[in-house]
């Protein structure tokens, strides 16, 4: 299924019939007024990436936080198949999924998105207690959801 068709059908199912990539091959979707999820594709539109910030990396007490995050990330089992990374520019912990567009249908994508949303809403609850004594401030140059406006995939 082509990315445009996949997003249009997915958007229709979630009440956003005009869901589409912008000219930079990126779209942002805010779920439940809380979860800002970025969907983007590579220039050839053969790969699809879904990612979201689950918060700032702690400034202090990093060891236990990293340990818990790495435990959850082992084979993606604690992250619902997602992977975790650190945005070095913003200090955000990013959860992301990758999809090959060939053979991807809207049913499989919708199920994967439901799981991804569940993960980005629950994983921070297991990590936040490890932030004791940490007061990470908001990123600079971002909107109210902490995004920079562009995607993260660089062509």
Short mmCIF file of C-alpha atoms in Angstrom, two decimals:
data_model
loop_
_atom_site.label_atom_id
_atom_site.label_comp_id
_atom_site.label_asym_id
_atom_site.label_seq_id
_atom_site.Cartn_x
_atom_site.Cartn_y
_atom_site.Cartn_z
CA UNK A 1 0.00 0.00 0.00
CA UNK A 2 1.33 3.46 -0.82
CA UNK A 3 2.11 5.70 2.14
CA UNK A 4 -0.42 8.31 1.06
CA UNK A 5 -3.21 5.72 0.85
CA UNK A 6 -2.19 4.14 4.15
CA UNK A 7 -2.26 7.47 5.99
CA UNK A 8 -5.52 8.55 4.38
CA UNK A 9 -7.23 5.28 5.42
CA UNK A 10 -5.67 5.33 8.89
CA UNK A 11 -6.73 8.97 9.25
CA UNK A 12 -10.26 8.12 8.20
CA UNK A 13 -10.41 5.40 10.87
CA UNK A 14 -9.30 7.80 13.62
CA UNK A 15 -11.48 10.70 12.51
CA UNK A 16 -8.80 12.62 10.58
CA UNK A 17 -9.76 12.08 6.93
CA UNK A 18 -7.23 14.66 5.70
CA UNK A 19 -4.24 12.99 7.37
CA UNK A 20 -1.31 13.34 4.97
CA UNK A 21 2.39 14.00 4.79
CA UNK A 22 3.53 17.59 4.40
CA UNK A 23 6.06 18.58 1.71
CA UNK A 24 8.86 17.42 4.03
CA UNK A 25 7.32 13.91 4.17
CA UNK A 26 6.25 14.43 7.79
CA UNK A 27 2.94 14.59 9.63
CA UNK A 28 2.23 15.17 13.30
CA UNK A 29 -0.77 13.65 15.02
CA UNK A 30 -1.79 14.55 18.56
CA UNK A 31 -3.72 11.79 20.29
CA UNK A 32 -5.92 12.54 23.31
CA UNK A 33 -4.50 16.11 23.46
CA UNK A 34 -1.40 14.59 25.07
CA UNK A 35 0.61 12.33 22.78
CA UNK A 36 2.39 14.04 19.91
CA UNK A 37 3.34 11.36 17.40
CA UNK A 38 5.36 12.07 14.30
CA UNK A 39 4.93 9.93 11.22
CA UNK A 40 7.46 10.37 8.46
CA UNK A 41 8.88 8.61 5.49
CA UNK A 42 12.11 8.56 3.57
CA UNK A 43 12.41 10.43 0.27
CA UNK A 44 11.49 7.35 -1.78
CA UNK A 45 8.54 6.63 0.52
CA UNK A 46 9.56 3.03 0.99
CA UNK A 47 10.17 3.24 4.75
CA UNK A 48 7.80 4.66 7.35
CA UNK A 49 8.93 5.85 10.78
CA UNK A 50 6.71 6.61 13.75
CA UNK A 51 8.23 8.32 16.77
CA UNK A 52 7.37 10.24 19.89
CA UNK A 53 9.18 11.81 22.80
CA UNK A 54 8.44 10.24 26.17
CA UNK A 55 10.23 12.97 28.10
CA UNK A 56 13.59 14.52 28.77
CA UNK A 57 16.63 12.51 29.72
CA UNK A 58 17.34 13.15 33.42
CA UNK A 59 20.17 15.51 34.21
CA UNK A 60 20.94 13.69 37.47
CA UNK A 61 20.32 10.07 38.43
CA UNK A 62 20.98 8.90 34.86
CA UNK A 63 22.23 5.41 35.74
CA UNK A 64 18.99 3.91 37.07
CA UNK A 65 17.02 5.62 34.29
CA UNK A 66 19.30 4.19 31.58
CA UNK A 67 19.25 0.78 33.23
CA UNK A 68 15.44 0.67 33.26
CA UNK A 69 15.20 1.98 29.69
CA UNK A 70 17.72 -0.57 28.42
CA UNK A 71 15.87 -3.34 30.25
CA UNK A 72 12.62 -2.31 28.56
CA UNK A 73 14.35 -1.99 25.17
CA UNK A 74 15.87 -5.49 25.17
CA UNK A 75 14.51 -7.01 21.94
CA UNK A 76 11.74 -4.40 22.12
CA UNK A 77 9.72 -6.61 24.48
CA UNK A 78 9.09 -3.92 27.09
CA UNK A 79 8.45 -1.32 24.41
CA UNK A 80 5.90 -3.17 22.32
CA UNK A 81 8.35 -3.69 19.48
CA UNK A 82 9.55 -0.09 19.53
CA UNK A 83 13.14 1.01 19.97
CA UNK A 84 14.46 3.79 22.17
CA UNK A 85 16.97 6.50 21.47
CA UNK A 86 18.17 9.85 22.69
CA UNK A 87 17.79 13.00 20.60
CA UNK A 88 21.16 14.64 21.27
CA UNK A 89 19.91 18.09 20.22
CA UNK A 90 16.86 18.28 22.48
CA UNK A 91 17.70 15.73 25.18
CA UNK A 92 14.44 13.88 24.55
CA UNK A 93 14.07 10.14 24.98
CA UNK A 94 12.47 8.98 21.74
CA UNK A 95 10.50 5.79 21.18
CA UNK A 96 10.24 4.82 17.54
CA UNK A 97 8.98 2.14 15.18
CA UNK A 98 10.04 1.41 11.63
CA UNK A 99 7.85 -0.09 8.93
CA UNK A 100 8.60 -1.22 5.39
CA UNK A 101 5.78 0.17 3.27
CA UNK A 102 5.71 -2.74 0.83
CA UNK A 103 3.13 -5.18 2.11
CA UNK A 104 2.00 -2.93 4.98
CA UNK A 105 -1.77 -2.67 5.20
CA UNK A 106 -3.95 -0.37 7.24
CA UNK A 107 -5.07 -3.16 9.60
CA UNK A 108 -1.52 -4.04 10.62
CA UNK A 109 -0.54 -0.37 10.82
CA UNK A 110 -3.56 0.49 12.98
CA UNK A 111 -2.78 -2.35 15.40
CA UNK A 112 0.86 -1.26 15.58
CA UNK A 113 -0.21 2.34 16.24
CA UNK A 114 -2.58 1.26 19.02
CA UNK A 115 0.27 -0.63 20.69
CA UNK A 116 2.66 2.29 20.15
CA UNK A 117 0.20 4.69 21.80
CA UNK A 118 -0.22 2.33 24.72
CA UNK A 119 3.55 2.13 25.14
CA UNK A 120 4.17 5.89 24.98
CA UNK A 121 1.44 6.42 27.56
CA UNK A 122 2.62 3.74 30.01
CA UNK A 123 6.41 3.55 29.75
CA UNK A 124 6.97 7.05 31.16
CA UNK A 125 5.10 5.94 34.29
CA UNK A 126 7.77 3.32 34.93
CA UNK A 127 10.62 5.74 34.19
CA UNK A 128 9.40 8.91 35.92
CA UNK A 129 9.96 7.64 39.49
CA UNK A 130 13.66 7.41 38.60
CA UNK A 131 13.77 11.19 38.04
CA UNK A 132 13.87 12.05 41.76
CA UNK A 133 15.75 15.31 42.22
CA UNK A 134 15.73 16.00 38.50
CA UNK A 135 14.12 19.12 37.10
CA UNK A 136 14.69 18.91 33.35
CA UNK A 137 13.38 22.06 31.67
CA UNK A 138 11.53 22.27 28.37
CA UNK A 139 13.43 22.20 25.12
CA UNK A 140 14.12 25.54 23.48
CA UNK A 141 12.78 26.32 20.03
CA UNK A 142 9.90 23.87 20.28
CA UNK A 143 6.13 24.14 20.25
CA UNK A 144 3.95 23.25 23.24
CA UNK A 145 4.44 19.55 22.54
CA UNK A 146 8.23 19.80 22.42
CA UNK A 147 8.64 19.25 18.71
CA UNK A 148 10.84 21.23 16.38
CA UNK A 149 8.42 21.27 13.43
CA UNK A 150 10.48 19.05 11.13
CA UNK A 151 10.92 15.32 11.26
CA UNK A 152 14.00 13.56 12.57
CA UNK A 153 14.79 11.41 9.52
CA UNK A 154 17.47 13.11 7.49
CA UNK A 155 17.64 12.18 3.82
#
